[in-house]
Amino acid sequence: MPVLNHRKSAAVAVIACAAVIIGSTQAFAEYGHGGSSNGSGSNASGDSDGKGNLTATAGAVVFDRSKNGSGDSSGPVTSSSGDWTPPACYYAPKYTPDELQKYLEPIWNAESTGSQWDQEQRDKYVNGGEAKDFNKAKTGKGYWWDSYVTPGREGDPGALKCTKGIFWVDTGDAPPADVPEAITPEMLAQLAYAEIRVPSTKVDLAPAGTTKVNLPTWAWLDTAKFKPVSVTASVPLLNVSATTTAEPVALKIEPGTADAQTYPASGVCEITGDRIGEAYAKGKAGETPPCGVKYLRSSGDGSYKLRATITWKIHWTGTGVPDARNLPDGTFGADQDVVVQEIQSINR
């Protein structure tokens, strides 16, 4: 095939990918995952289980977010492992024989990809090069696989890694060994990682809101508000799934100024039982808080932005993987204003 046509076909495949996801949802209708958009992505659709729990699809992958964090202040975790991210593209079932025919024939008829490429495609899918009549004789016995771009990652360079053309996989067979981006339970776990939402972090402080220079401020967090959350990703057509779970493990305090001392010195407060840190109580004024901060300079007419960040331990299980396996820890935090007044000592 000439280089020009090869590039053109690759471009068509990438550009058309998002549009094809919409058409491919028909293939999953029998599994009950159709429905209207839930706002989770440009090509996502959702359905309810009748209890208010929403699932959503993005191409071949179905996400069950019913055990995820919720609320206006919730948000996605950020990987604490460098620039690690879930896959930007992957291969999974996309077409039945009839659906592939409905997708390709309009492209060929438009004559926008070059007569040579169009003929090679007809030879491949119609005239017996790789399949005769789009493999209609195998209807119900497998699917044509193609690439998907993870919603929200369309401009990511990683989305261009999936360059292999459409290929057939019989039901029960593994995809070709030369397709490392073919969907697996581990990849599903990584995709579910991106869908995790955890609650925002606002710690209790004593004194609350306004504190004093050189006065230890106690910080604590009731972890009952931060229970584990999880998202399950699955490919119904392959009967594979993975559940990714996030559990809070530590709180990091960043005072918002270099003129401060944290307790402990690292600023990282570990979870003990069901609590991070210790609530201040009368009579503890002379004690060092197990978790907190001491400001060494007044905030003047403004305030310091104290940032509280929860670290979430993230692990997954899935089809053929009953024991939990780790993914990079995730973090999510929030800022809160702390006013520091210029008073050297105070009785309380």
CSV table of C-alpha atoms in Angstrom, one decimal:
chain,number,residue,atom,x,y,z
A,1,MET,CA,0.0,0.0,0.0
A,2,PRO,CA,1.4,3.5,-0.8
A,3,VAL,CA,2.6,5.4,2.2
A,4,LEU,CA,0.1,8.2,1.5
A,5,ASN,CA,-2.9,5.8,1.6
A,6,HIS,CA,-1.5,4.1,4.7
A,7,ARG,CA,-1.4,7.3,6.6
A,8,LYS,CA,-4.7,8.3,5.3
A,9,SER,CA,-6.3,5.1,6.5
A,10,ALA,CA,-4.7,5.5,9.9
A,11,ALA,CA,-6.0,9.0,10.2
A,12,VAL,CA,-9.5,7.9,9.2
A,13,ALA,CA,-9.4,5.2,11.9
A,14,VAL,CA,-8.3,7.6,14.6
A,15,ILE,CA,-10.7,10.4,13.6
A,16,ALA,CA,-13.6,8.0,13.2
A,17,CYS,CA,-13.0,6.2,16.5
A,18,ALA,CA,-15.1,8.5,18.7
A,19,ALA,CA,-18.0,8.5,16.2
A,20,VAL,CA,-18.0,4.7,15.9
A,21,ILE,CA,-18.3,4.3,19.7
A,22,ILE,CA,-21.8,5.7,19.4
A,23,GLY,CA,-22.8,3.2,16.7
A,24,SER,CA,-21.2,0.3,18.6
A,25,THR,CA,-23.5,0.7,21.6
A,26,GLN,CA,-26.1,-1.2,19.6
A,27,ALA,CA,-23.9,-4.3,20.0
A,28,PHE,CA,-24.4,-4.1,23.7
A,29,ALA,CA,-28.1,-3.4,23.8
A,30,GLU,CA,-28.8,-7.0,24.6
A,31,TYR,CA,-26.8,-6.7,27.8
A,32,GLY,CA,-28.9,-3.8,29.0
A,33,HIS,CA,-26.3,-1.1,28.8
A,34,GLY,CA,-28.0,1.4,26.5
A,35,GLY,CA,-29.7,4.6,27.6
A,36,SER,CA,-29.2,8.3,27.7
A,37,SER,CA,-26.0,10.2,28.5
A,38,ASN,CA,-25.2,10.7,32.1
A,39,GLY,CA,-22.6,13.4,31.5
A,40,SER,CA,-19.6,11.2,32.2
A,41,GLY,CA,-18.1,11.5,28.8
A,42,SER,CA,-18.8,12.7,25.3
A,43,ASN,CA,-19.5,9.1,24.2
A,44,ALA,CA,-20.8,7.7,27.4
A,45,SER,CA,-24.3,6.4,28.0
A,46,GLY,CA,-25.9,5.3,31.2
A,47,ASP,CA,-28.6,3.2,32.8
A,48,SER,CA,-30.1,2.8,36.3
A,49,ASP,CA,-30.6,-0.2,38.4
A,50,GLY,CA,-33.8,1.3,39.8
A,51,LYS,CA,-32.1,2.3,43.1
A,52,GLY,CA,-30.4,5.4,41.8
A,53,ASN,CA,-27.1,3.7,41.1
A,54,LEU,CA,-25.8,4.6,37.7
A,55,THR,CA,-23.7,2.6,35.3
A,56,ALA,CA,-22.1,4.1,32.2
A,57,THR,CA,-20.6,2.8,29.1
A,58,ALA,CA,-17.7,4.2,27.0
A,59,GLY,CA,-17.4,2.1,24.0
A,60,ALA,CA,-17.0,-1.6,24.9
A,61,VAL,CA,-16.3,-0.9,28.5
A,62,VAL,CA,-19.1,-0.5,31.1
A,63,PHE,CA,-18.4,1.3,34.4
A,64,ASP,CA,-20.4,0.7,37.5
A,65,ARG,CA,-20.0,3.7,39.7
A,66,SER,CA,-22.6,2.8,42.3
A,67,LYS,CA,-20.0,2.4,45.0
A,68,ASN,CA,-18.0,5.5,44.1
A,69,GLY,CA,-17.6,8.7,46.0
A,70,SER,CA,-20.2,11.4,45.3
A,71,GLY,CA,-21.1,15.0,46.1
A,72,ASP,CA,-20.2,18.4,44.8
A,73,SER,CA,-16.8,18.4,46.5
A,74,SER,CA,-15.7,14.9,45.3
A,75,GLY,CA,-13.0,14.6,42.6
A,76,PRO,CA,-10.6,12.3,40.8
A,77,VAL,CA,-7.4,11.1,42.5
A,78,THR,CA,-4.0,12.0,41.1
A,79,SER,CA,-1.4,9.2,40.8
A,80,SER,CA,1.4,9.7,43.2
A,81,SER,CA,3.7,7.6,40.9
A,82,GLY,CA,5.2,10.1,38.6
A,83,ASP,CA,3.3,10.6,35.4
A,84,TRP,CA,1.5,7.2,35.5
A,85,THR,CA,-1.9,7.3,33.8
A,86,PRO,CA,-4.4,4.6,32.7
A,87,PRO,CA,-4.2,3.6,29.0
A,88,ALA,CA,-5.3,6.2,26.5
A,89,CYS,CA,-6.4,3.6,24.0
A,90,TYR,CA,-7.2,-0.1,23.9
A,91,TYR,CA,-8.6,-2.8,21.6
A,92,ALA,CA,-11.9,-4.5,22.4
A,93,PRO,CA,-14.9,-6.0,20.5
A,94,LYS,CA,-16.6,-3.3,18.4
A,95,TYR,CA,-18.5,-4.8,15.5
A,96,THR,CA,-20.7,-7.7,14.5
A,97,PRO,CA,-20.2,-8.7,10.8
A,98,ASP,CA,-23.3,-6.6,9.9
A,99,GLU,CA,-22.1,-3.6,11.9
A,100,LEU,CA,-18.7,-3.7,10.2
A,101,GLN,CA,-20.4,-3.7,6.8
A,102,LYS,CA,-22.6,-0.7,7.8
A,103,TYR,CA,-19.5,1.2,9.0
A,104,LEU,CA,-17.1,0.5,6.1
A,105,GLU,CA,-19.3,0.6,3.0
A,106,PRO,CA,-20.2,4.3,3.4
A,107,ILE,CA,-16.5,5.1,3.7
A,108,TRP,CA,-15.7,3.2,0.6
A,109,ASN,CA,-18.6,4.7,-1.3
A,110,ALA,CA,-17.5,8.2,-0.3
A,111,GLU,CA,-14.2,7.6,-2.3
A,112,SER,CA,-12.4,10.0,0.1
A,113,THR,CA,-9.7,7.5,1.1
A,114,GLY,CA,-8.4,6.6,-2.3
A,115,SER,CA,-9.5,3.9,-4.7
A,116,GLN,CA,-6.5,1.7,-4.0
A,117,TRP,CA,-7.1,1.6,-0.2
A,118,ASP,CA,-10.8,1.1,-0.8
A,119,GLN,CA,-10.1,-1.9,-3.0
A,120,GLU,CA,-7.7,-3.4,-0.6
A,121,GLN,CA,-10.3,-3.1,2.1
A,122,ARG,CA,-12.9,-4.8,-0.1
A,123,ASP,CA,-10.4,-7.6,-0.8
A,124,LYS,CA,-9.7,-8.0,2.9
A,125,TYR,CA,-13.3,-8.0,4.2
A,126,VAL,CA,-15.4,-9.0,1.3
A,127,ASN,CA,-13.4,-11.0,-1.3
A,128,GLY,CA,-11.8,-13.5,1.1
A,129,GLY,CA,-8.5,-11.8,1.9
A,130,GLU,CA,-9.0,-12.1,5.6
A,131,ALA,CA,-12.8,-12.6,5.7
A,132,LYS,CA,-15.5,-13.4,3.2
A,133,ASP,CA,-18.5,-11.2,3.3
A,134,PHE,CA,-17.4,-9.6,6.6
A,135,ASN,CA,-17.4,-13.0,8.3
A,136,LYS,CA,-21.1,-13.2,8.3
A,137,ALA,CA,-20.9,-17.0,8.4
A,138,LYS,CA,-19.4,-16.5,11.9
A,139,THR,CA,-22.2,-14.3,13.2
A,140,GLY,CA,-22.6,-15.0,16.9
A,141,LYS,CA,-19.3,-16.8,17.1
A,142,GLY,CA,-17.0,-13.8,17.6
A,143,TYR,CA,-16.5,-10.0,17.0
A,144,TRP,CA,-14.4,-7.7,14.9
A,145,TRP,CA,-12.1,-5.8,17.3
A,146,ASP,CA,-11.0,-2.3,16.8
A,147,SER,CA,-9.3,0.5,18.8
A,148,TYR,CA,-11.1,2.8,21.3
A,149,VAL,CA,-9.8,6.1,22.7
A,150,THR,CA,-10.4,6.5,26.4
A,151,PRO,CA,-12.9,9.4,26.8
A,152,GLY,CA,-11.1,12.6,27.8
A,153,ARG,CA,-7.8,11.3,26.3
A,154,GLU,CA,-8.4,12.2,22.7
A,155,GLY,CA,-5.5,14.6,22.5
A,156,ASP,CA,-3.1,12.4,24.4
A,157,PRO,CA,-0.1,11.1,22.4
A,158,GLY,CA,-0.8,7.7,23.9
A,159,ALA,CA,-4.1,7.6,22.0
A,160,LEU,CA,-2.1,7.2,18.8
A,161,LYS,CA,-0.4,3.9,20.0
A,162,CYS,CA,-3.3,1.8,18.8
A,163,THR,CA,-2.5,1.6,15.0
A,164,LYS,CA,-3.4,-2.0,14.2
A,165,GLY,CA,-6.3,-2.4,11.8
A,166,ILE,CA,-9.6,-4.1,12.6
A,167,PHE,CA,-9.2,-7.8,13.3
A,168,TRP,CA,-11.5,-10.8,14.1
A,169,VAL,CA,-11.4,-12.8,17.3
A,170,ASP,CA,-13.5,-15.9,17.8
A,171,THR,CA,-15.5,-16.2,21.0
A,172,GLY,CA,-13.3,-17.8,23.7
A,173,ASP,CA,-10.1,-17.1,21.9
A,174,ALA,CA,-7.4,-14.7,23.1
A,175,PRO,CA,-6.7,-11.7,20.8
A,176,PRO,CA,-3.5,-11.9,18.7
A,177,ALA,CA,-0.3,-11.8,20.7
A,178,ASP,CA,1.1,-8.9,18.8
A,179,VAL,CA,-1.7,-6.6,20.2
A,180,PRO,CA,-0.4,-5.4,23.6
A,181,GLU,CA,-3.2,-2.9,23.9
A,182,ALA,CA,-5.9,-5.6,23.8
A,183,ILE,CA,-8.2,-5.2,26.8
A,184,THR,CA,-7.3,-7.3,29.9
A,185,PRO,CA,-8.6,-7.3,33.5
A,186,GLU,CA,-5.6,-5.2,34.5
A,187,MET,CA,-6.3,-2.6,31.8
A,188,LEU,CA,-10.0,-2.5,33.0
A,189,ALA,CA,-8.7,-1.9,36.5
A,190,GLN,CA,-6.6,1.0,35.2
A,191,LEU,CA,-9.5,2.4,33.4
A,192,ALA,CA,-11.6,2.1,36.5
A,193,TYR,CA,-8.8,4.0,38.4
A,194,ALA,CA,-9.5,7.0,36.3
A,195,GLU,CA,-13.2,6.9,37.2
A,196,ILE,CA,-12.6,6.8,41.0
A,197,ARG,CA,-14.0,9.8,42.8
A,198,VAL,CA,-13.2,10.6,46.5
A,199,PRO,CA,-14.6,13.2,48.9
A,200,SER,CA,-12.8,16.5,49.4
A,201,THR,CA,-10.7,16.9,52.5
A,202,LYS,CA,-11.5,19.5,55.2
A,203,VAL,CA,-9.8,18.8,58.5
A,204,ASP,CA,-11.0,19.9,61.9
A,205,LEU,CA,-8.7,22.4,63.5
A,206,ALA,CA,-8.4,23.7,67.0
A,207,PRO,CA,-8.3,26.6,67.2
A,208,ALA,CA,-10.7,26.7,64.3
A,209,GLY,CA,-10.3,29.3,61.6
A,210,THR,CA,-8.2,31.7,63.6
A,211,THR,CA,-5.0,30.7,65.4
A,212,LYS,CA,-2.1,32.4,67.0
A,213,VAL,CA,1.6,32.7,66.2
A,214,ASN,CA,3.7,30.0,68.0
A,215,LEU,CA,0.5,28.2,69.2
A,216,PRO,CA,0.2,24.6,68.1
A,217,THR,CA,-2.9,24.1,66.1
A,218,TRP,CA,-4.4,20.6,66.4
A,219,ALA,CA,-5.7,18.9,63.2
A,220,TRP,CA,-7.7,15.7,62.9
A,221,LEU,CA,-10.0,13.9,60.6
A,222,ASP,CA,-12.8,11.4,61.2
A,223,THR,CA,-12.1,8.7,58.7
A,224,ALA,CA,-15.7,7.5,59.0
A,225,LYS,CA,-16.3,10.2,56.4
A,226,PHE,CA,-13.7,8.7,54.1
A,227,LYS,CA,-14.8,5.1,53.6
A,228,PRO,CA,-13.4,3.0,50.8
A,229,VAL,CA,-14.8,3.7,47.3
A,230,SER,CA,-14.7,1.5,44.2
A,231,VAL,CA,-15.5,1.4,40.5
A,232,THR,CA,-16.0,-1.8,38.5
A,233,ALA,CA,-15.2,-1.8,34.8
A,234,SER,CA,-16.3,-4.7,32.6
A,235,VAL,CA,-16.6,-5.8,29.0
A,236,PRO,CA,-19.9,-7.8,28.9
A,237,LEU,CA,-19.2,-9.3,25.5
A,238,LEU,CA,-16.0,-10.9,26.9
A,239,ASN,CA,-17.4,-11.6,30.4
A,240,VAL,CA,-14.4,-10.0,32.0
A,241,SER,CA,-14.3,-7.3,34.7
A,242,ALA,CA,-12.1,-5.7,37.3
A,243,THR,CA,-12.9,-3.7,40.5
A,244,THR,CA,-10.6,-0.9,41.6
A,245,THR,CA,-10.9,0.2,45.2
A,246,ALA,CA,-9.4,3.2,47.0
A,247,GLU,CA,-8.9,3.3,50.8
A,248,PRO,CA,-7.7,6.3,52.8
A,249,VAL,CA,-4.3,5.7,54.5
A,250,ALA,CA,-2.8,9.1,55.4
A,251,LEU,CA,-3.3,12.8,55.6
A,252,LYS,CA,-0.7,15.4,54.6
A,253,ILE,CA,-0.7,18.9,56.0
A,254,GLU,CA,0.8,21.7,54.0
A,255,PRO,CA,0.6,25.0,56.0
A,256,GLY,CA,0.6,27.3,53.0
A,257,THR,CA,3.8,29.1,54.2
A,258,ALA,CA,7.4,28.2,54.9
A,259,ASP,CA,7.1,30.0,58.2
A,260,ALA,CA,5.4,27.1,59.9
A,261,GLN,CA,6.2,23.8,61.7
A,262,THR,CA,4.1,20.7,61.1
A,263,TYR,CA,3.4,17.8,63.4
A,264,PRO,CA,4.9,15.4,62.7
A,265,ALA,CA,7.8,17.1,61.0
A,266,SER,CA,7.0,15.3,57.7
A,267,GLY,CA,3.5,16.8,57.7
A,268,VAL,CA,2.1,13.2,57.1
A,269,CYS,CA,-0.4,12.0,59.7
A,270,GLU,CA,-1.1,8.3,59.5
A,271,ILE,CA,-4.5,6.7,60.1
A,272,THR,CA,-4.9,5.2,63.6
A,273,GLY,CA,-8.0,3.1,64.0
A,274,ASP,CA,-10.9,5.2,62.6
A,275,ARG,CA,-9.2,8.6,62.9
A,276,ILE,CA,-6.3,10.6,61.6
A,277,GLY,CA,-4.8,12.8,64.3
A,278,GLU,CA,-6.4,13.5,67.6
A,279,ALA,CA,-9.2,15.9,68.5
A,280,TYR,CA,-8.2,18.7,70.8
A,281,ALA,CA,-9.7,18.5,74.3
A,282,LYS,CA,-9.5,20.9,77.3
A,283,GLY,CA,-6.3,20.4,79.2
A,284,LYS,CA,-4.1,19.6,76.2
A,285,ALA,CA,-2.8,23.1,75.6
A,286,GLY,CA,0.6,22.2,76.8
A,287,GLU,CA,0.9,19.0,74.7
A,288,THR,CA,2.3,18.5,71.2
A,289,PRO,CA,-0.5,17.5,68.8
A,290,PRO,CA,0.1,14.2,67.0
A,291,CYS,CA,-1.1,15.9,63.8
A,292,GLY,CA,-1.1,19.7,63.3
A,293,VAL,CA,0.8,22.8,62.6
A,294,LYS,CA,2.4,25.8,64.4
A,295,TYR,CA,2.6,29.1,62.5
A,296,LEU,CA,5.7,31.2,63.2
A,297,ARG,CA,4.5,34.4,61.5
A,298,SER,CA,1.2,36.3,61.3
A,299,SER,CA,-0.9,36.1,58.1
A,300,GLY,CA,-1.4,39.8,58.4
A,301,ASP,CA,-4.6,41.1,56.9
A,302,GLY,CA,-5.1,37.9,54.9
A,303,SER,CA,-4.9,34.2,55.6
A,304,TYR,CA,-2.8,31.1,54.8
A,305,LYS,CA,-4.1,28.4,52.5
A,306,LEU,CA,-3.7,25.3,54.5
A,307,ARG,CA,-3.9,22.3,52.2
A,308,ALA,CA,-5.0,18.9,53.4
A,309,THR,CA,-4.4,16.0,51.1
A,310,ILE,CA,-5.5,12.4,51.7
A,311,THR,CA,-3.5,9.6,50.2
A,312,TRP,CA,-5.6,6.7,49.0
A,313,LYS,CA,-4.2,3.2,48.7
A,314,ILE,CA,-5.5,1.8,45.5
A,315,HIS,CA,-5.8,-1.9,44.6
A,316,TRP,CA,-7.8,-4.1,42.3
A,317,THR,CA,-9.2,-7.6,41.7
A,318,GLY,CA,-10.7,-9.0,38.6
A,319,THR,CA,-11.5,-12.0,36.4
A,320,GLY,CA,-8.8,-14.6,37.0
A,321,VAL,CA,-7.2,-12.3,39.7
A,322,PRO,CA,-8.9,-13.1,43.0
A,323,ASP,CA,-6.1,-11.6,45.2
A,324,ALA,CA,-5.7,-7.8,45.4
A,325,ARG,CA,-3.0,-6.2,43.3
A,326,ASN,CA,-1.8,-2.7,43.8
A,327,LEU,CA,-2.0,0.3,41.6
A,328,PRO,CA,-0.2,3.5,42.3
A,329,ASP,CA,-1.5,5.4,45.3
A,330,GLY,CA,-3.8,8.3,44.6
A,331,THR,CA,-4.0,11.7,46.2
A,332,PHE,CA,-6.8,14.3,46.5
A,333,GLY,CA,-6.8,17.4,48.6
A,334,ALA,CA,-8.4,20.8,49.3
A,335,ASP,CA,-7.5,24.2,50.7
A,336,GLN,CA,-8.9,25.9,53.7
A,337,ASP,CA,-8.2,29.4,55.0
A,338,VAL,CA,-6.3,29.8,58.3
A,339,VAL,CA,-6.0,33.3,59.9
A,340,VAL,CA,-2.9,33.6,62.1
A,341,GLN,CA,-2.8,36.5,64.5
A,342,GLU,CA,0.3,38.1,66.0
A,343,ILE,CA,-0.1,37.1,69.6
A,344,GLN,CA,2.8,35.4,71.3
A,345,SER,CA,0.9,33.5,74.0
A,346,ILE,CA,-2.6,32.9,75.1
A,347,ASN,CA,-4.3,31.3,78.0
A,348,ARG,CA,-7.0,28.7,77.3
